[in-house]
Every structure is written in C-alpha cells, then in structure tokens.
Amino acid sequence: MLVLKFGGTSVGSVENIEKVKTIVDDNAPKIVVLSAMSGSTNNLVAIAEAILHNQTEAALKLIAQLKEKNKQTAYHLIQNSSVLQEVVNYINQIDNTLLSFTHNNSIPNFQNTVLAQGELFSTFLVNAYLNEQGIASSIIPALDFMRVDKEGEPDLFYIQQNIKRLLSQQKDTQIFITQGFISLDARGEVTNLQRGGSDYTATIIGAAIKAEEVQIWTDIDGFHNNDPRFVENTYSIPQLSFDEAAELAYFGAKILHPQTVLPVRALDIPVRLKNTMQPEAEGTLISNEISSEGIKAIAAKDGITVIKIKSERMLLAHGFLKRVFEIFEKYQTAIDMVTTSEIAVSLTIDNTQFLDEIVAELEKFSAVTVEDKMSIVCLAGNNIVNHPETSKLFQILNDVSIRMIAYGGSNNNISLLINTQDKPNTLQQLNHYIFKTQVASVAPSV
Ligand code: ASP
Ligand code: MG
C-alpha cells in the first residue's frame, strides 16, 4: 500500500484538486493524506486569535470569509446537486462550530479544534468530489487513529492498532482519505503535529501500515541543489539518503516538515517528493541508498541568533559546557550549531523566547554577547567531510565574513554561520565554487 500526501496548494484550487484526482485514480490501494487548502490554516489561526482576544466582530468577519471561500470552491468543483448539498451542509456545520466558540471558548484545546477545521473540510470536499467522479474513496478520520503521547511523540502502537481496524472494516475500498496535521493528545483532546505537520502524518501512517512508499506531493519538484529564490539554474536532486535528508530537513522546512523521515527511516520505507503541478517530473527519492559522495545540496535558514559565551574559567576546566547546556535545557531551547575555543563557546538558537533569561543566567559566570539576523548555510552530501572536492567551498572565506563553521559534526554536513544580508551572495558564490555555474543573481521572490 502507498501513502500519498497532498499539500495545501495541491488541494487549494479547483484546478489542482482535479490534478489530485488524476494522480490518485490508478486502481492501486492507497491512503491519501490531505492538508488544509492553502491559506485555510492561517485563516483559522487568525479566527482563534480573534476569539481568544474577545474581538468578536473581527472573528465573525473572518469566519464568514472562510465560509464563503469554502462555498466558492465547492460550487466550482462539484456538479451533482445532492453531493453539493452534502458539502454545503458540512460547510455549515464547520461554520456553526466556529461560531459557537465566539460565545463559549471554554472547551479544552479550543484553538486546536478551530485549527482542525481546515483539514476536516479539505478531506470532506475531496472525498465528495472523488465519489461524484465515480471513484470509490472513503474517509478514515485521523481523530479515530492518530494519537501522540505526553511528550508529543506519535503513539505508534495505538495508531497501528486503530488504523488496521479501520482499514479492515472497508475491505473493498481502494482509496482511503484522511486528515494530515490533526491528532489526539494523550488525554484524548484534539491537538496537532505543528505547522506543516501533514508530511509527518504521512510518514507516521507509512510506518504504521508498513507502506511500500510514502509520497509527498507538493508544488515544487523535490529538493533543489540550492535555493532557487536566490540562485539561477538550480536543479532538483533525484536521490537523497536518509542521512542527507535529515541534514537538510531543518533547512528545507518549507518543503518538508523536519521530522518527516524519522518514522520511516528505520523501516527503510522510501519517501518520494513529487510535484502535483508537474507529475511527470522525477522529483526526489529519499531512501537508504547512498548514490554519490560529496556536496549535493546547499540550503539556508534565517532567523538565527548567535550567543558567544566567554570565560577565562573555561580554560582547562571541566564541566563548563555542561553548565552552559543545562541553562538551555532548563529553558527548553534547542541549540543548532556549536563551536568552541579554549576560552569561549559560540552557539546558535532559532527560538529566542527565553533569550533574556538564558543570557541573565550565563552572565553569572561569563561574558555574553548576542547577535541576531544571522543565517545558517548548510552544505549536505554523503561523506562530504572527507571528499576531495569539499575544499573548494572554503574559497567563500574570501567573499563573505563567516562567523562560525561547523565541520566534522557529521560526515554529511558542513554548516556556515553568516549575516543574513550576505545570504544571496554566499549561496551564489558557493554555487559557483561547488556546482561550477556562473554567479548570477535572481531577484528574491519573497
Ligand atoms: N495545514 C497545516 C499547516 O498549514 C498542516 C500542513 O499543511 O502540513 O500548517
Ligand atoms: Mg508543508
């Protein structure tokens, strides 16, 4: 069995939903995981915020806009009047749920219940449409099998038992449709797998049913060797190992939720990234295979803050780093890059929620400096650390000021910390040095 996940753009317009139909309608048994229509989760976040802040008028306006958007899509997609009526009834049901929260939002996890409406609608709509088109699909509700434990980790045993039960109840169905992103928590309340979490849903399901393959259908043709927003002539990478994908996932978060490959990697279930708008394009296959060595991809992440911690006491002292790391642990702040000298350590974070508290604690025993607006540039590829071509990348030291270099942390990654303003130049120059293309700038599209 295959698991196919379609993202927000793929279900975001009548035209694209028609493309989804063509892709899924091939008589092979599959589970289809859908995101909310593009923009819907953002709309629902705004609705939940407005309700939470008692901005009832604003909330009512946003709820009405969402209802109208959903109705327009349904009217354009569905021809059969009784099927259309069912969809409209469902839209009204969602509308009533959202409206009820403007009177009373005291139910637990009300915000998550609001956010869940996006996936609940997209799956209802697409299932109704496929049925109208004569395709035998049916919904298996994510809230009937998807559950995370107290730590927010998928409860694989529970998921496996329940999904198997649901599938076995409908032996003749070929296409099962379910909601990405939404889940129950350990107490049985509605929660979600964080923004972009539908990819993660797909691989959790893939692991639970031991799928042959998990396909992530999106609006680009896989992982590119560099960021196409800043560099011309990038190309999609046909194959990545799980290690390479794990290194890039954090940087390619817009393409793939960072945790996506975790559930399937140990089971050796490949993940294929495909483009709904261009199904014939090869995309990227993520699998256990190591197809080549050397730098394969460059990616960058903005919004990085670097903290430099300097202390003479660090010289020949043991336990210094433990003391530093314990502070980050206390504030549940993940550290991404670390470099050390004899008397100083620099590290980066992307979550600055507790930055002031962290700095205050560090200052008790060291001198601390903080710089923001930094970016991490990641170069990934199997065994790049030992590869003869890798030295080429260090020509970049002539072009931009590099604040930190992480080399040797893994064989598959080298990371550079730069000022975000130097990012376009860094990506273009690295492209030139490594992939031998001309330095050519394109205007950023975002
Ligand atoms: N709809 C959710 C979001 O926009 C989950 C997803 O699309 O993956 O974040
Ligand atoms: Mg996504």
CSV table of C-alpha atoms and ligand atoms in Angstrom, one decimal:
chain,number,residue,atom,x,y,z
A,1,MET,CA,0.0,0.0,0.0
A,2,LEU,CA,1.1,3.6,-0.7
A,3,VAL,CA,0.7,6.7,1.3
A,4,LEU,CA,0.2,9.9,-0.8
A,5,LYS,CA,0.2,13.3,0.9
A,6,PHE,CA,-1.0,16.3,-0.9
A,7,GLY,CA,-0.1,19.8,0.5
A,8,GLY,CA,-2.2,22.9,0.7
A,9,THR,CA,-1.5,24.1,-2.8
A,10,SER,CA,-2.4,20.7,-4.2
A,11,VAL,CA,-5.9,21.0,-2.7
A,12,GLY,CA,-6.0,24.8,-2.8
A,13,SER,CA,-7.9,25.3,-6.0
A,14,VAL,CA,-10.5,23.5,-8.2
A,15,GLU,CA,-7.9,23.1,-10.9
A,16,ASN,CA,-5.4,21.4,-8.6
A,17,ILE,CA,-7.9,19.2,-6.9
A,18,GLU,CA,-8.7,17.9,-10.4
A,19,LYS,CA,-5.0,17.1,-10.8
A,20,VAL,CA,-5.0,15.3,-7.5
A,21,LYS,CA,-7.9,13.2,-8.8
A,22,THR,CA,-5.9,12.1,-11.9
A,23,ILE,CA,-2.9,11.2,-9.7
A,24,VAL,CA,-4.8,9.1,-7.2
A,25,ASP,CA,-7.2,7.3,-9.6
A,26,ASP,CA,-4.9,4.5,-10.7
A,27,ASN,CA,-6.6,1.4,-9.1
A,28,ALA,CA,-3.7,0.9,-6.6
A,29,PRO,CA,-4.7,0.8,-2.9
A,30,LYS,CA,-3.6,3.9,-1.1
A,31,ILE,CA,-4.1,6.2,1.9
A,32,VAL,CA,-4.3,9.8,0.8
A,33,VAL,CA,-3.4,12.4,3.5
A,34,LEU,CA,-4.5,15.9,2.8
A,35,SER,CA,-3.5,19.3,4.2
A,36,ALA,CA,-6.0,22.1,4.6
A,37,MET,CA,-6.5,24.2,1.4
A,38,SER,CA,-3.7,26.7,1.2
A,39,GLY,CA,-4.3,29.7,3.4
A,40,SER,CA,-7.0,28.0,5.5
A,41,THR,CA,-4.9,27.1,8.5
A,42,ASN,CA,-3.6,30.7,8.6
A,43,ASN,CA,-7.2,31.9,8.4
A,44,LEU,CA,-8.1,29.6,11.3
A,45,VAL,CA,-5.2,30.8,13.3
A,46,ALA,CA,-6.5,34.3,12.9
A,47,ILE,CA,-10.0,33.2,13.9
A,48,ALA,CA,-8.8,31.5,17.0
A,49,GLU,CA,-6.7,34.6,18.0
A,50,ALA,CA,-9.6,36.9,17.5
A,51,ILE,CA,-11.8,34.8,19.6
A,52,LEU,CA,-9.2,34.5,22.3
A,53,HIS,CA,-8.8,38.2,22.5
A,54,ASN,CA,-12.6,38.8,22.5
A,55,GLN,CA,-12.5,40.5,19.2
A,56,THR,CA,-15.9,39.1,18.3
A,57,GLU,CA,-16.6,41.3,15.4
A,58,ALA,CA,-13.3,40.5,13.7
A,59,ALA,CA,-13.8,36.8,14.4
A,60,LEU,CA,-17.3,36.9,12.8
A,61,LYS,CA,-15.9,38.6,9.8
A,62,LEU,CA,-13.1,36.0,9.4
A,63,ILE,CA,-15.5,33.1,9.9
A,64,ALA,CA,-17.8,34.5,7.2
A,65,GLN,CA,-14.9,34.9,4.8
A,66,LEU,CA,-13.8,31.3,5.4
A,67,LYS,CA,-17.3,30.0,4.8
A,68,GLU,CA,-17.5,32.0,1.6
A,69,LYS,CA,-14.2,30.7,0.4
A,70,ASN,CA,-15.1,27.1,1.2
A,71,LYS,CA,-18.5,27.5,-0.6
A,72,GLN,CA,-17.0,29.0,-3.7
A,73,THR,CA,-14.6,26.1,-4.0
A,74,ALA,CA,-17.4,23.6,-3.5
A,75,TYR,CA,-19.7,25.3,-6.1
A,76,HIS,CA,-16.9,25.3,-8.7
A,77,LEU,CA,-15.8,21.7,-8.0
A,78,ILE,CA,-19.0,19.8,-7.6
A,79,GLN,CA,-21.7,19.4,-10.3
A,80,ASN,CA,-24.1,16.9,-8.7
A,81,SER,CA,-26.7,18.8,-6.7
A,82,SER,CA,-27.1,16.3,-3.9
A,83,VAL,CA,-23.4,15.9,-3.4
A,84,LEU,CA,-23.1,19.7,-3.4
A,85,GLN,CA,-25.8,19.9,-0.8
A,86,GLU,CA,-23.9,17.4,1.4
A,87,VAL,CA,-20.7,19.5,1.1
A,88,VAL,CA,-22.7,22.7,1.8
A,89,ASN,CA,-24.2,21.1,4.9
A,90,TYR,CA,-20.7,20.2,6.1
A,91,ILE,CA,-19.5,23.8,5.5
A,92,ASN,CA,-22.5,25.0,7.6
A,93,GLN,CA,-21.5,22.5,10.3
A,94,ILE,CA,-18.0,23.9,10.4
A,95,ASP,CA,-19.4,27.4,10.4
A,96,ASN,CA,-21.6,26.6,13.4
A,97,THR,CA,-18.6,25.0,15.3
A,98,LEU,CA,-16.6,28.2,14.8
A,99,LEU,CA,-19.5,30.5,15.6
A,100,SER,CA,-20.1,28.6,18.8
A,101,PHE,CA,-16.6,29.4,20.0
A,102,THR,CA,-17.4,33.1,19.8
A,103,HIS,CA,-20.0,32.5,22.6
A,104,ASN,CA,-18.1,30.0,24.6
A,105,ASN,CA,-14.4,29.0,24.2
A,106,SER,CA,-14.0,27.3,27.5
A,107,ILE,CA,-13.6,23.8,26.0
A,108,PRO,CA,-10.1,22.3,26.4
A,109,ASN,CA,-7.9,22.9,23.3
A,110,PHE,CA,-10.5,25.1,21.7
A,111,GLN,CA,-7.7,26.6,19.5
A,112,ASN,CA,-6.7,23.2,18.2
A,113,THR,CA,-10.3,22.4,17.4
A,114,VAL,CA,-10.5,25.6,15.4
A,115,LEU,CA,-7.3,24.7,13.5
A,116,ALA,CA,-8.5,21.2,12.8
A,117,GLN,CA,-11.4,22.5,10.6
A,118,GLY,CA,-9.1,23.1,7.7
A,119,GLU,CA,-8.1,19.5,7.2
A,120,LEU,CA,-11.6,18.3,8.1
A,121,PHE,CA,-13.0,20.4,5.3
A,122,SER,CA,-10.4,19.6,2.6
A,123,THR,CA,-10.8,15.9,3.2
A,124,PHE,CA,-14.6,16.0,3.1
A,125,LEU,CA,-14.6,18.1,-0.1
A,126,VAL,CA,-12.1,15.9,-1.9
A,127,ASN,CA,-13.8,12.7,-0.9
A,128,ALA,CA,-17.2,14.0,-2.0
A,129,TYR,CA,-15.6,15.1,-5.3
A,130,LEU,CA,-13.9,11.7,-6.0
A,131,ASN,CA,-17.2,9.9,-5.2
A,132,GLU,CA,-19.1,12.2,-7.5
A,133,GLN,CA,-16.5,11.3,-10.2
A,134,GLY,CA,-17.2,7.6,-9.7
A,135,ILE,CA,-14.1,6.9,-7.7
A,136,ALA,CA,-14.7,4.7,-4.6
A,137,SER,CA,-12.9,6.5,-1.9
A,138,SER,CA,-13.8,6.9,1.8
A,139,ILE,CA,-12.6,8.9,4.8
A,140,ILE,CA,-10.8,7.3,7.7
A,141,PRO,CA,-10.9,10.1,10.3
A,142,ALA,CA,-7.5,11.0,11.7
A,143,LEU,CA,-9.0,11.5,15.1
A,144,ASP,CA,-10.0,7.9,15.1
A,145,PHE,CA,-6.4,6.6,15.0
A,146,MET,CA,-3.8,9.4,15.2
A,147,ARG,CA,-2.6,10.0,18.7
A,148,VAL,CA,0.5,11.5,20.4
A,149,ASP,CA,1.8,10.7,23.8
A,150,LYS,CA,2.6,13.1,26.7
A,151,GLU,CA,5.9,14.0,25.0
A,152,GLY,CA,4.1,14.8,21.8
A,153,GLU,CA,5.6,11.7,20.1
A,154,PRO,CA,3.4,9.5,17.9
A,155,ASP,CA,1.9,6.6,19.9
A,156,LEU,CA,2.8,4.1,17.2
A,157,PHE,CA,1.2,1.1,18.8
A,158,TYR,CA,-2.2,2.9,19.3
A,159,ILE,CA,-2.0,4.3,15.7
A,160,GLN,CA,-1.2,0.9,14.2
A,161,GLN,CA,-3.9,-1.0,16.0
A,162,ASN,CA,-6.6,1.6,15.2
A,163,ILE,CA,-5.6,2.2,11.6
A,164,LYS,CA,-5.6,-1.5,10.9
A,165,ARG,CA,-9.0,-1.9,12.4
A,166,LEU,CA,-10.4,1.0,10.3
A,167,LEU,CA,-8.9,-0.4,7.1
A,168,SER,CA,-10.1,-3.9,7.7
A,169,GLN,CA,-13.7,-2.6,8.1
A,170,GLN,CA,-13.7,-1.5,4.5
A,171,LYS,CA,-12.1,-4.2,2.5
A,172,ASP,CA,-13.4,-3.1,-0.9
A,173,THR,CA,-12.2,0.5,-0.6
A,174,GLN,CA,-9.0,1.3,-2.6
A,175,ILE,CA,-8.6,4.9,-1.7
A,176,PHE,CA,-8.7,5.9,2.0
A,177,ILE,CA,-8.6,9.7,2.6
A,178,THR,CA,-7.5,11.1,5.9
A,179,GLN,CA,-6.6,14.5,7.5
A,180,GLY,CA,-2.9,15.4,7.9
A,181,PHE,CA,-1.8,17.5,10.8
A,182,ILE,CA,-4.5,16.7,13.3
A,183,SER,CA,-4.3,14.2,16.1
A,184,LEU,CA,-5.5,13.4,19.6
A,185,ASP,CA,-3.2,14.0,22.5
A,186,ALA,CA,-2.5,11.7,25.4
A,187,ARG,CA,-5.7,12.8,27.1
A,188,GLY,CA,-7.8,12.3,24.0
A,189,GLU,CA,-8.2,16.0,23.2
A,190,VAL,CA,-7.7,17.5,19.7
A,191,THR,CA,-4.1,18.6,19.1
A,192,ASN,CA,-1.9,18.8,16.0
A,193,LEU,CA,1.6,17.9,14.8
A,194,GLN,CA,2.7,21.6,14.5
A,195,ARG,CA,2.5,23.7,11.4
A,196,GLY,CA,3.5,21.8,8.3
A,197,GLY,CA,2.7,18.6,10.2
A,198,SER,CA,0.8,16.8,7.4
A,199,ASP,CA,4.0,15.5,6.0
A,200,TYR,CA,4.7,13.9,9.4
A,201,THR,CA,1.2,12.4,9.5
A,202,ALA,CA,2.0,10.7,6.1
A,203,THR,CA,5.2,9.1,7.3
A,204,ILE,CA,3.7,8.1,10.7
A,205,ILE,CA,0.9,6.3,8.7
A,206,GLY,CA,3.5,4.9,6.4
A,207,ALA,CA,5.3,3.4,9.4
A,208,ALA,CA,2.1,2.1,11.0
A,209,ILE,CA,1.0,0.2,7.9
A,210,LYS,CA,4.5,-0.6,6.6
A,211,ALA,CA,3.8,1.2,3.3
A,212,GLU,CA,5.8,0.4,0.3
A,213,GLU,CA,6.5,4.1,-0.2
A,214,VAL,CA,5.3,7.5,1.1
A,215,GLN,CA,4.8,10.2,-1.5
A,216,ILE,CA,4.8,13.9,-0.6
A,217,TRP,CA,3.0,15.8,-3.4
A,218,THR,CA,3.7,19.5,-3.2
A,219,ASP,CA,4.1,22.4,-5.6
A,220,ILE,CA,7.8,22.0,-6.3
A,221,ASP,CA,9.7,19.1,-8.0
A,222,GLY,CA,11.6,18.0,-4.9
A,223,PHE,CA,14.7,19.2,-3.1
A,224,HIS,CA,16.8,21.5,-5.2
A,225,ASN,CA,20.6,21.6,-5.0
A,226,ASN,CA,20.4,25.3,-4.0
A,227,ASP,CA,17.8,27.9,-3.1
A,228,PRO,CA,16.0,28.8,-6.4
A,229,ARG,CA,14.9,32.1,-4.9
A,230,PHE,CA,18.5,33.3,-4.8
A,231,VAL,CA,20.4,31.2,-7.3
A,232,GLU,CA,19.7,30.6,-11.0
A,233,ASN,CA,19.8,27.2,-12.7
A,234,THR,CA,19.2,25.1,-9.6
A,235,TYR,CA,18.1,21.6,-10.3
A,236,SER,CA,16.1,19.0,-8.4
A,237,ILE,CA,18.1,16.3,-6.8
A,238,PRO,CA,16.9,12.8,-7.9
A,239,GLN,CA,18.0,10.9,-4.8
A,240,LEU,CA,19.0,11.7,-1.2
A,241,SER,CA,20.0,9.3,1.5
A,242,PHE,CA,18.0,9.4,4.8
A,243,ASP,CA,21.1,11.0,6.4
A,244,GLU,CA,21.3,13.7,3.8
A,245,ALA,CA,17.6,14.4,4.0
A,246,ALA,CA,17.9,14.6,7.8
A,247,GLU,CA,20.6,17.2,7.5
A,248,LEU,CA,18.6,19.2,5.0
A,249,ALA,CA,15.1,18.8,6.5
A,250,TYR,CA,15.6,21.6,9.1
A,251,PHE,CA,16.6,23.9,6.3
A,252,GLY,CA,14.1,22.8,3.8
A,253,ALA,CA,11.3,23.0,6.3
A,254,LYS,CA,9.1,24.7,3.7
A,255,ILE,CA,9.4,21.7,1.5
A,256,LEU,CA,9.3,19.0,4.2
A,257,HIS,CA,8.4,19.1,7.9
A,258,PRO,CA,11.7,18.4,9.7
A,259,GLN,CA,10.6,15.3,11.4
A,260,THR,CA,9.2,13.7,8.3
A,261,VAL,CA,11.7,11.0,7.7
A,262,LEU,CA,12.0,9.8,11.3
A,263,PRO,CA,9.2,7.3,11.4
A,264,VAL,CA,10.0,5.6,8.1
A,265,ARG,CA,13.8,5.5,8.1
A,266,ALA,CA,14.3,2.6,10.5
A,267,LEU,CA,11.8,0.6,8.5
A,268,ASP,CA,13.5,1.5,5.2
A,269,ILE,CA,10.4,2.9,3.7
A,270,PRO,CA,11.4,5.4,0.9
A,271,VAL,CA,9.9,8.9,0.8
A,272,ARG,CA,9.3,10.4,-2.6
A,273,LEU,CA,8.8,14.1,-3.2
A,274,LYS,CA,6.7,14.9,-6.2
A,275,ASN,CA,5.1,17.9,-7.9
A,276,THR,CA,1.3,17.8,-8.3
A,277,MET,CA,1.5,20.5,-11.0
A,278,GLN,CA,4.1,18.5,-12.9
A,279,PRO,CA,3.5,14.8,-12.1
A,280,GLU,CA,5.9,13.7,-14.9
A,281,ALA,CA,8.9,15.3,-13.2
A,282,GLU,CA,11.1,12.8,-11.4
A,283,GLY,CA,11.1,14.6,-8.0
A,284,THR,CA,13.4,13.5,-5.2
A,285,LEU,CA,13.6,10.0,-3.7
A,286,ILE,CA,14.8,9.8,-0.1
A,287,SER,CA,15.9,6.2,0.6
A,288,ASN,CA,18.6,4.2,2.3
A,289,GLU,CA,20.7,4.2,-0.9
A,290,ILE,CA,23.9,6.2,-1.0
A,291,SER,CA,24.0,7.3,-4.6
A,292,SER,CA,27.1,9.5,-4.5
A,293,GLU,CA,29.5,11.3,-2.3
A,294,GLY,CA,30.4,14.9,-2.0
A,295,ILE,CA,28.3,18.1,-1.7
A,296,LYS,CA,24.9,17.6,-3.1
A,297,ALA,CA,22.8,20.4,-1.8
A,298,ILE,CA,23.1,23.9,-0.2
A,299,ALA,CA,20.3,25.3,1.9
A,300,ALA,CA,20.0,28.2,4.3
A,301,LYS,CA,17.9,29.1,7.3
A,302,ASP,CA,17.3,32.6,8.5
A,303,GLY,CA,16.2,33.9,11.9
A,304,ILE,CA,19.3,32.6,13.7
A,305,THR,CA,20.7,34.2,16.9
A,306,VAL,CA,24.3,33.5,17.9
A,307,ILE,CA,25.4,33.7,21.6
A,308,LYS,CA,29.1,34.0,22.4
A,309,ILE,CA,30.0,32.9,25.9
A,310,LYS,CA,33.5,33.8,27.0
A,311,SER,CA,35.1,32.9,30.3
A,312,GLU,CA,38.7,32.5,31.4
A,313,ARG,CA,37.4,29.9,33.8
A,314,MET,CA,36.7,27.6,30.8
A,315,LEU,CA,40.5,27.2,30.3
A,316,LEU,CA,41.3,23.6,31.1
A,317,ALA,CA,38.2,23.4,33.3
A,318,HIS,CA,35.8,20.5,33.0
A,319,GLY,CA,32.1,20.9,33.4
A,320,PHE,CA,31.9,24.3,31.8
A,321,LEU,CA,29.9,23.2,28.8
A,322,LYS,CA,27.6,21.1,31.0
A,323,ARG,CA,26.8,24.3,32.9
A,324,VAL,CA,26.1,26.2,29.7
A,325,PHE,CA,24.0,23.5,28.2
A,326,GLU,CA,22.0,23.0,31.3
A,327,ILE,CA,20.7,26.5,31.1
A,328,PHE,CA,19.4,25.9,27.5
A,329,GLU,CA,17.9,22.7,28.7
A,330,LYS,CA,16.2,24.5,31.6
A,331,TYR,CA,14.5,26.9,29.0
A,332,GLN,CA,13.8,24.1,26.5
A,333,THR,CA,15.7,25.9,23.8
A,334,ALA,CA,17.4,23.8,21.2
A,335,ILE,CA,20.9,24.6,20.1
A,336,ASP,CA,21.8,24.2,16.5
A,337,MET,CA,25.4,25.0,15.9
A,338,VAL,CA,28.3,25.0,18.4
A,339,THR,CA,31.9,26.0,18.1
A,340,THR,CA,34.4,26.3,20.9
A,341,SER,CA,37.8,27.8,21.5
A,342,GLU,CA,39.9,27.4,24.7
A,343,ILE,CA,38.1,30.2,26.5
A,344,ALA,CA,34.9,30.8,24.6
A,345,VAL,CA,32.0,28.9,23.1
A,346,SER,CA,29.6,30.2,20.4
A,347,LEU,CA,26.3,28.6,19.8
A,348,THR,CA,23.2,29.4,17.8
A,349,ILE,CA,19.5,29.1,18.5
A,350,ASP,CA,16.4,29.9,16.4
A,351,ASN,CA,13.9,30.1,19.3
A,352,THR,CA,14.5,33.4,21.2
A,353,GLN,CA,11.5,33.1,23.5
A,354,PHE,CA,13.7,32.8,26.6
A,355,LEU,CA,16.8,34.6,25.3
A,356,ASP,CA,16.8,37.2,28.1
A,357,GLU,CA,16.5,34.6,30.9
A,358,ILE,CA,19.2,32.5,29.3
A,359,VAL,CA,21.6,35.4,28.9
A,360,ALA,CA,21.0,36.5,32.5
A,361,GLU,CA,21.9,33.1,33.8
A,362,LEU,CA,25.0,32.8,31.5
A,363,GLU,CA,26.2,36.2,32.7
A,364,LYS,CA,26.5,34.9,36.2
A,365,PHE,CA,29.7,33.2,35.2
A,366,SER,CA,30.8,34.5,31.8
A,367,ALA,CA,30.8,37.5,29.4
A,368,VAL,CA,28.0,37.1,26.9
A,369,THR,CA,27.4,38.7,23.5
A,370,VAL,CA,24.4,38.2,21.4
A,371,GLU,CA,24.0,38.9,17.6
A,372,ASP,CA,20.8,38.3,15.7
A,373,LYS,CA,19.8,38.4,12.0
A,374,MET,CA,22.1,35.6,11.2
A,375,SER,CA,21.7,32.6,8.8
A,376,ILE,CA,23.0,29.1,8.8
A,377,VAL,CA,24.1,27.9,5.4
A,378,CYS,CA,24.1,24.1,5.3
A,379,LEU,CA,26.1,22.0,2.8
A,380,ALA,CA,24.9,18.4,2.8
A,381,GLY,CA,26.0,15.3,1.0
A,382,ASN,CA,27.2,11.8,1.9
A,383,ASN,CA,30.8,11.8,3.2
A,384,ILE,CA,31.5,15.4,2.4
A,385,VAL,CA,33.9,15.8,5.2
A,386,ASN,CA,36.4,13.5,3.5
A,387,HIS,CA,35.6,14.4,-0.1
A,388,PRO,CA,38.4,15.8,-2.2
A,389,GLU,CA,36.1,18.4,-3.8
A,390,THR,CA,35.0,19.8,-0.5
A,391,SER,CA,37.9,22.1,-0.1
A,392,LYS,CA,36.5,24.3,-2.9
A,393,LEU,CA,33.8,25.6,-0.6
A,394,PHE,CA,36.4,27.4,1.6
A,395,GLN,CA,37.1,29.9,-1.2
A,396,ILE,CA,34.0,31.5,0.3
A,397,LEU,CA,36.2,32.9,3.1
A,398,ASN,CA,37.4,35.4,0.5
A,399,ASP,CA,33.9,36.7,-0.2
A,400,VAL,CA,31.9,36.9,2.9
A,401,SER,CA,32.6,37.1,6.6
A,402,ILE,CA,31.9,33.7,8.2
A,403,ARG,CA,31.0,33.9,11.8
A,404,MET,CA,31.2,30.1,12.6
A,405,ILE,CA,32.0,26.9,10.8
A,406,ALA,CA,30.8,23.5,11.9
A,407,TYR,CA,32.9,20.8,10.3
A,408,GLY,CA,33.1,17.2,11.3
A,409,GLY,CA,30.0,17.1,13.5
A,410,SER,CA,28.7,14.6,11.0
A,411,ASN,CA,30.2,13.3,7.8
A,412,ASN,CA,27.3,14.6,5.8
A,413,ASN,CA,27.1,18.2,6.8
A,414,ILE,CA,29.1,21.4,7.0
A,415,SER,CA,27.4,24.5,8.3
A,416,LEU,CA,28.5,28.1,8.0
A,417,LEU,CA,27.0,30.9,10.0
A,418,ILE,CA,26.8,34.2,8.2
A,419,ASN,CA,25.0,37.6,8.4
A,420,THR,CA,21.6,37.2,6.7
A,421,GLN,CA,22.4,40.2,4.5
A,422,ASP,CA,25.2,38.1,3.0
A,423,LYS,CA,23.0,35.1,2.2
A,424,PRO,CA,22.3,35.8,-1.5
A,425,ASN,CA,26.0,36.4,-2.2
A,426,THR,CA,27.0,33.3,-0.2
A,427,LEU,CA,24.6,31.0,-1.9
A,428,GLN,CA,25.5,32.3,-5.3
A,429,GLN,CA,29.3,32.1,-4.7
A,430,LEU,CA,29.1,28.6,-3.2
A,431,ASN,CA,27.0,27.5,-6.2
A,432,HIS,CA,29.8,28.8,-8.4
A,433,TYR,CA,32.6,27.1,-6.5
A,434,ILE,CA,30.8,23.8,-6.0
A,435,PHE,CA,28.5,23.3,-8.9
A,436,LYS,CA,30.6,25.3,-11.3
A,437,THR,CA,27.8,27.5,-12.6
A,438,GLN,CA,28.1,31.2,-13.4
A,439,VAL,CA,27.4,33.6,-10.5
A,440,ALA,CA,24.1,35.0,-11.4
A,441,SER,CA,21.6,36.7,-9.2
A,442,VAL,CA,17.8,36.5,-9.4
A,443,ALA,CA,15.6,38.8,-7.5
A,444,PRO,CA,14.3,37.1,-4.4
A,445,SER,CA,10.6,36.3,-4.9
A,446,VAL,CA,9.8,36.5,-1.2
B,1,ASP,N1,-2.5,22.8,7.4
B,1,ASP,C1,-1.4,22.7,8.3
B,1,ASP,C2,-0.5,23.9,8.1
B,1,ASP,O1,-0.8,24.8,7.3
B,1,ASP,C3,-0.6,21.5,8.2
B,1,ASP,C4,0.1,21.2,6.8
B,1,ASP,O2,-0.4,21.8,5.8
B,1,ASP,O3,1.0,20.4,6.8
B,1,ASP,O4,0.5,24.1,8.8
B,2,MG,MG,4.0,21.6,4.0
